[in-house]
Structures are given as C-alpha cells and as structure tokens.
Coordinates of C-alpha atoms in Angstrom, one line a residue:
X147 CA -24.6 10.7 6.1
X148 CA -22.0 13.5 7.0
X149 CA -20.5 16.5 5.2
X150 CA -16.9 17.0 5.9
X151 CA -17.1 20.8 6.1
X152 CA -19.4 21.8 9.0
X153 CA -19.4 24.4 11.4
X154 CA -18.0 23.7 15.3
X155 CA -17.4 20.0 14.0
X156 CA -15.8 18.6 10.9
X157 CA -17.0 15.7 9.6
X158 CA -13.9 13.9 10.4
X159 CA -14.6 14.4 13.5
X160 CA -18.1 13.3 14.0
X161 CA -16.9 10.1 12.2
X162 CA -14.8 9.6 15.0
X163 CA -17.3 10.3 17.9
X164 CA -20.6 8.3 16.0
X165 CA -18.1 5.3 16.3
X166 CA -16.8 5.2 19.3
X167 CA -20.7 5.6 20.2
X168 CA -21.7 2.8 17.9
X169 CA -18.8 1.1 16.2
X170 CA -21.1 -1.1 14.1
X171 CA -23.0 2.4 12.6
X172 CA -22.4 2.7 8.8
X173 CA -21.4 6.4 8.0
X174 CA -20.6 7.5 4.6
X175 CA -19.2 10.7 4.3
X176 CA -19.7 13.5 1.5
X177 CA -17.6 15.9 0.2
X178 CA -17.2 18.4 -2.6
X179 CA -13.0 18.9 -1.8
X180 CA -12.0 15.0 -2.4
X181 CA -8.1 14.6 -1.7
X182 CA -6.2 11.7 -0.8
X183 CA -5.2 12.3 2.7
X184 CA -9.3 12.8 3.9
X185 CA -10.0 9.9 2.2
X186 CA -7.8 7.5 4.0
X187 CA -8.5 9.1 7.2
X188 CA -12.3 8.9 6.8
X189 CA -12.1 5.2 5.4
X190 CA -9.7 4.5 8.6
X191 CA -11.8 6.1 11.2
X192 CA -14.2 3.6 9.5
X193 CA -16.5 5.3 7.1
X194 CA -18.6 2.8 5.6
X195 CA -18.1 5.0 2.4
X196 CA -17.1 8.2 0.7
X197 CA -19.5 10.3 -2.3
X198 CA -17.9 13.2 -3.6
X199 CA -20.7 15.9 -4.8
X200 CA -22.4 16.2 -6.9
X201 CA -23.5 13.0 -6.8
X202 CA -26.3 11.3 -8.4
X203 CA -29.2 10.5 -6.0
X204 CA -29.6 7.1 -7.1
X205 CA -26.3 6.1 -6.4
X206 CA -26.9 7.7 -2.8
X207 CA -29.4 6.0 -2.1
X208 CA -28.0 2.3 -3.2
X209 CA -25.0 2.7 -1.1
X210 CA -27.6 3.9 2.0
X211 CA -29.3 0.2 1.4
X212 CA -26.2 -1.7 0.8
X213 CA -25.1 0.3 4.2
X214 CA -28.3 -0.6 6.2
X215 CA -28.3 -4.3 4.9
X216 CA -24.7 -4.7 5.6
X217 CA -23.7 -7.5 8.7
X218 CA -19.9 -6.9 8.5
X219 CA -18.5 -5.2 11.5
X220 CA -15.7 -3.2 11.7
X221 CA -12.6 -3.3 13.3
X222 CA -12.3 0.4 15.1
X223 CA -8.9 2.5 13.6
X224 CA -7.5 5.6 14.9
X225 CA -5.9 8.4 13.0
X226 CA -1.8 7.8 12.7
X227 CA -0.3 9.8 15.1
X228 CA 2.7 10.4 12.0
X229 CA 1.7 12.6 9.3
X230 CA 1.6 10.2 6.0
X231 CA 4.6 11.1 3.8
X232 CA 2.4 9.9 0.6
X233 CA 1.4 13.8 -0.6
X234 CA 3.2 12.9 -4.2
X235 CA 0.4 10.3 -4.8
X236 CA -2.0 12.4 -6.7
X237 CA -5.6 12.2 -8.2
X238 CA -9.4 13.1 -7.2
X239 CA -10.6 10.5 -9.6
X240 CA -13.2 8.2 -9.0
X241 CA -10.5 5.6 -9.7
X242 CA -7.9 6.7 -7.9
X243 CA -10.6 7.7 -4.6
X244 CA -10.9 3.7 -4.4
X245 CA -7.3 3.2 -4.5
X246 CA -7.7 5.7 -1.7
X247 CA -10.3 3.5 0.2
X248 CA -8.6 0.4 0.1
X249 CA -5.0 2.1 1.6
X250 CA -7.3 3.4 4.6
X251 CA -8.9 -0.3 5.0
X252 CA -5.8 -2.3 4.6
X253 CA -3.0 0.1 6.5
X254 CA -3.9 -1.4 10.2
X255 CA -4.6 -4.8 9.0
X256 CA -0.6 -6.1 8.5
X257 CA -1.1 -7.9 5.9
X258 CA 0.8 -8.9 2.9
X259 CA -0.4 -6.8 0.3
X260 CA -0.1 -7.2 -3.6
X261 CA 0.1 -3.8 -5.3
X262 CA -0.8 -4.3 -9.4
X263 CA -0.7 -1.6 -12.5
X264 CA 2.0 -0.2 -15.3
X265 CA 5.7 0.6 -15.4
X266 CA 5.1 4.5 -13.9
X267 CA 1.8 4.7 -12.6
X268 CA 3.0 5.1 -8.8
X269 CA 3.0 1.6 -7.0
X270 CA 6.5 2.5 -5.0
X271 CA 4.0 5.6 -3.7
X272 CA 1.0 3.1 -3.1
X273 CA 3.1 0.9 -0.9
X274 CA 4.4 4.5 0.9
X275 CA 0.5 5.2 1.6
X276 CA 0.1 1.9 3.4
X277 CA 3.7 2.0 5.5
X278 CA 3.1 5.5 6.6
X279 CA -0.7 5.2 7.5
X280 CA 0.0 1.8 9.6
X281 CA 1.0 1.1 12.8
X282 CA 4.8 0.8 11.6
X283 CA 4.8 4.4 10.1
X284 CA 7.7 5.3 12.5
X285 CA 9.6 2.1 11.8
X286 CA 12.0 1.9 8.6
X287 CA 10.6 1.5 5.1
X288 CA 13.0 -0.2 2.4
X289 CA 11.8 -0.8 -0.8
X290 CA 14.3 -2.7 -3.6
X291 CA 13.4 -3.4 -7.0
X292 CA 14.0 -7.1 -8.0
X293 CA 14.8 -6.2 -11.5
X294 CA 17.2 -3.7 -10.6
X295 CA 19.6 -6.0 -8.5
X296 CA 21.8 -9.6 -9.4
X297 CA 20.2 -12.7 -9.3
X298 CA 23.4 -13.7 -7.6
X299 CA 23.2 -10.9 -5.4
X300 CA 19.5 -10.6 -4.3
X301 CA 19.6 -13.4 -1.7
X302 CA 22.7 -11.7 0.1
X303 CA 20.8 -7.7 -0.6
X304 CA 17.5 -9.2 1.7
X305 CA 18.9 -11.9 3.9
X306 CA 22.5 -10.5 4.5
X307 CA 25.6 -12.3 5.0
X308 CA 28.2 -13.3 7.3
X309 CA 32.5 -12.4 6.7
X310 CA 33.4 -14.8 4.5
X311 CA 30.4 -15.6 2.7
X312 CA 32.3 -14.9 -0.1
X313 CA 35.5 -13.8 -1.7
X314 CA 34.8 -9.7 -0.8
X315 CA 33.0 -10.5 1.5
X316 CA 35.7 -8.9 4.1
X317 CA 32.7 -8.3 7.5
X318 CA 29.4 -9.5 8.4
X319 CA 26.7 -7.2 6.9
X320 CA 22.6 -7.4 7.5
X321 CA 20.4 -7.5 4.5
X322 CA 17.0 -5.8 4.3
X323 CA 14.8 -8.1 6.4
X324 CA 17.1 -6.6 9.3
X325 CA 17.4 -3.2 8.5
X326 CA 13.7 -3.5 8.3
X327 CA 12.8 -4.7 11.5
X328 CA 9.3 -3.6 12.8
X329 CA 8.7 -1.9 9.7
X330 CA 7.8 -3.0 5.8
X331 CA 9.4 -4.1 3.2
X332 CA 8.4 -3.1 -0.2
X333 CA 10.0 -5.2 -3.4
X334 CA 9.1 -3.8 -6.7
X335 CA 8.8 -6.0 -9.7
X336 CA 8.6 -9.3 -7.8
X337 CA 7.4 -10.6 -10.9
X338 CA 10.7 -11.0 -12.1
X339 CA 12.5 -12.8 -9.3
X340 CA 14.3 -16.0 -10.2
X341 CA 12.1 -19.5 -8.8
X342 CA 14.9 -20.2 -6.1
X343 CA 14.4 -16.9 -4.7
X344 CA 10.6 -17.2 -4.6
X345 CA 11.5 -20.5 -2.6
X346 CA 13.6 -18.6 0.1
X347 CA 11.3 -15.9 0.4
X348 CA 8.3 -18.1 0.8
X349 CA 10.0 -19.9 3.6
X350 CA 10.5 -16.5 5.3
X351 CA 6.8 -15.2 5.1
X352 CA 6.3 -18.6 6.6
X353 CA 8.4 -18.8 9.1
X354 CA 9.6 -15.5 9.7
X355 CA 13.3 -16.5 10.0
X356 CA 15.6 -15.7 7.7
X357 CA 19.5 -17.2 7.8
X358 CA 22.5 -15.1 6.2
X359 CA 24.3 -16.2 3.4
X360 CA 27.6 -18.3 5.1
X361 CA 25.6 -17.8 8.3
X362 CA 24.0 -20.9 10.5
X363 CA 21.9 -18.7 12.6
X364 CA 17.9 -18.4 12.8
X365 CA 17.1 -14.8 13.1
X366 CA 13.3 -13.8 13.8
X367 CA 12.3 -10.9 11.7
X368 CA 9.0 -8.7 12.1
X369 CA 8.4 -7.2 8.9
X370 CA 5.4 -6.5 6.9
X371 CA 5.4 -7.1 2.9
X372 CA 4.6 -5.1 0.5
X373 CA 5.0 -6.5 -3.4
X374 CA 4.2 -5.0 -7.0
X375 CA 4.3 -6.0 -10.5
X376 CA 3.1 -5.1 -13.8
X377 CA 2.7 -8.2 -14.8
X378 CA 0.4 -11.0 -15.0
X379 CA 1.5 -13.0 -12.3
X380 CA -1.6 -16.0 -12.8
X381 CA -0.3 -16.4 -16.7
X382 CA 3.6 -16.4 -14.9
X383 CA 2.1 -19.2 -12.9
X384 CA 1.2 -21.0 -15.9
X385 CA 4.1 -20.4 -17.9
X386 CA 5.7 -22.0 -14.7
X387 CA 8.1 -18.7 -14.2
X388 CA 6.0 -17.8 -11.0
X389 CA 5.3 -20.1 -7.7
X390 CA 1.7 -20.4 -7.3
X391 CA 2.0 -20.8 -3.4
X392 CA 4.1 -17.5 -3.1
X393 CA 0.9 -16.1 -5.2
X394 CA -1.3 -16.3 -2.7
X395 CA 1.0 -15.2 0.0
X396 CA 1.8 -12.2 -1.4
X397 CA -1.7 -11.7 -2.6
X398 CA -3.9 -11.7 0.7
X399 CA -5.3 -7.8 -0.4
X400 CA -4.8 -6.6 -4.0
X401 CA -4.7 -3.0 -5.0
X402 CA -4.9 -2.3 -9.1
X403 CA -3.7 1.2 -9.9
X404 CA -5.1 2.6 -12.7
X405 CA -3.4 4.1 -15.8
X406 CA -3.7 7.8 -16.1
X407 CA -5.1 7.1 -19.4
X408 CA -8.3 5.6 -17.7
X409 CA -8.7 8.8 -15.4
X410 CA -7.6 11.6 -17.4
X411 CA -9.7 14.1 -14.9
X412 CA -6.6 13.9 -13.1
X413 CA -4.3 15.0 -15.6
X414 CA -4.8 18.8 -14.7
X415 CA -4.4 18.3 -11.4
X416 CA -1.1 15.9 -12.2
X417 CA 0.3 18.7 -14.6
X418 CA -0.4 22.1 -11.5
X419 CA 1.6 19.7 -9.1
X420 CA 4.4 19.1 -11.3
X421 CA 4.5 22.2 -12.6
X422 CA 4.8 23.8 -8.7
X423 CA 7.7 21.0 -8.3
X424 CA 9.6 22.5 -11.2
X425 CA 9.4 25.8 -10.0
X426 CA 10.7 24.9 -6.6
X427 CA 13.1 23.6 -7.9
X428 CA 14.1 26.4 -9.8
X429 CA 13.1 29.5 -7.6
X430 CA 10.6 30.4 -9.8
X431 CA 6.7 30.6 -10.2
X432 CA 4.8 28.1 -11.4
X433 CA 2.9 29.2 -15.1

C-alpha cells in the first residue's frame, strides 16, 4: 500500500520503480486528493487499485486479499509522454473514480471500445481520455456523430470518395478513416446508424480496408474505434435495428458513465469548474 503524497518520493513514483522491480506486485495506492489525471496514471503504471481516504478498514482489507489471491499479470504501461487534454471530464466520485480506472487499463490496450450512458453526461470526453492517454495521443482524433450527419452522406463523410462519385462531386476527397490514420476514431450515437452502414463498417474493423465511394481501390487504414450510445443496443438487436455481430465488435471493453444524478458529490465540484469557465470567459471572478 502507498500514499501518493510522501516526502523525497511520490507515490507515483514508487508505483513506477516497485514494478519495474516486480511487475507482477499488486500495489494499491491511497489518497485523500482523488482527481482524474492521478487516477489514470496510477491505474496505467499498473496499480492494482486506488482507495481514496478515509476509507473503511474492511474494505482495505478485502481488496489486500483479492490483491494477494490474484494470478492475473499485468502488462507494464508507461506514463504518456503528451499531457492528456481530458481536464473538462470532471468528478471525484466513487463512480466516476472507476470510470477513471478503466480509461487507465484500456488506453494502451487498442482496442475497440464501447462507451455507454445519457444524452450529456460526457462520452465525447470519455473517448478524449482514452485517445490522449494511448499510444496514438499525438495522432489525429475525429469524432462524428452518426445522428448528426445524412444517411446518404455518412458512407462518403468516413470512407471518402473519388471525383465523380457524384453529381458535386467536382475532386477526390478522403473521408475520416483517412484523415484518421494512426490515430482513433470516435462515432457518437452509433446506435442510430442505418443496417447498411453497420455492414460497411463491420467489413472495415474486419479487414481494415476501406474503398471510396466511385473508387475501386483497397486502402489500408490503422485506426482505433471508439463508439457511444445512449441506447440499449441488445434490445436494438432484438428489435432487429442493430447487427448483433457489429455488437460485439464494437463491444470488446465497455465503459458506463454515470448520470450526475447517481453521484451528486460531484455537483459542487461540477458547478466551481463551470463557474471559473464563465468567468474566463468574461474577464471576471468567479462567485
């Protein structure tokens, strides 16, 4: 067990040199300033958990014997070299400090990730979190939101399309999976994309090819997705408005962001931080 504020050495810091020691030990790290940028470093440096004080002793001492009877190794991570550009995602919660957890755990991993919760509780800034604490943090991050754009024109928006595709269609022009190369993708809503687009964009998470529209030419694309929806994608599946294959594509990790109502701690904390944006915004102090 390690503090994170000790003298000569952080925490943070002792994480880091007990596992390059021992990359099997189980450290959980304590803490009475939780925030969501030591979080995700401590859970990517490999902390086996994270207790923010005061904590009940009990509890302490079931995650020691869940830690101690553990066999899952872990896969060494080293701080991002970037700085994360994810400071608007807010909260100290016990809710939101697992949404923090998993955003450590599943940044290196490049994997298709499936972010889940209601219209306005942050999912575009979960899906930041991730690109920015990765390995593709200094490669682009494009995030469209499939509600927002044509059915007509969504194929043409991600896959691009080549001069005279169609009648305005006047040069060639790369769509998102290009502009994206090396880094992620994030599309919003998924929910609500049509079946035939489902179809095209399983075949490119499988192949990792995608074809212009009017075009006849494979090109290989490296891109990492990211998908969200505040739906209930398994009832979509039912209701046959949802491909059940492109389900469990998309769904390798699933992250569930809470309402606020379910951790109003955070609403203080919510309503300082908006509160400083508005002043900035108007050369004022914040009241």
């Amino acid at each position: 067990l390690v503090d994170i504020r000790m003298p000569e050495m952080d925490g943070l810091q002792m994480l880091k040199r007990v596992r390059e020691i021992d990359s099997e030990a189980q450290v959980i790290v304590m803490t009475a300033y939780t925030d969501m940028e030591t979080t995700i470093t401590a859970m990517k440096l490999g902390a086996y958990d994270f207790l923010s004080k005061p904590f009940n002793i009990d509890e302490c001492l079931l995650l020691i014997s869940r830690g101690l009877n553990s066999k899952k190794s872990r896969v060494e991570a080293e701080i991002a070299t970037q700085a994360p550009k994810s400071s608007a995602l807010k909260g100290n919660s016990p809710a939101m400090q697992e949404v923090y957890k998993l955003i450590g755990k599943v940044s290196e991993e490049d994997v298709t990730v499936l972010i889940t919760g209601e219209s306005g509780s942050g999912k575009e800034l979960v899906a930041q979190a991730i690109h920015y604490n990765s390995g593709r943090a200094a490669q682009p991050f494009w995030a469209i939101n499939c509600t927002a754009i044509n059915e007509s024109l969504m194929e043409s928006e991600l896959f691009g399309y080549e001069k005279g595709a169609f009648t305005g269609a006047n040069n060639s022009k790369p769509g998102m999976f290009e502009l994206a190369q090396g880094g992620t993708i994030f599309l919003d809503e998924i929910g609500d994309m049509n079946l035939e687009m489902q179809a095209k964009l399983l075949r490119v998470l499988e192949e990792r090819e995608i074809v212009r529209v009017g075009g006849n030419k494979r090109i290989k694309v490296d891109v990492r997705l990211v998908a969200a929806t505040n739906k209930d994608l398994r009832r979509s599946i039912v209701e046959n408005r949802f491909r059940e294959d492109l389900y469990h594509r998309i769904k390798v990790i699933e992250i569930k962001l809470p309402p606020l109502r379910e951790r109003p701690e955070d609403i203080s904390l919510l309503a300082r931080y908006f509160c400083s944006l508005l002043a900035a915004q108007r050369k004022g102090a914040p009241k």
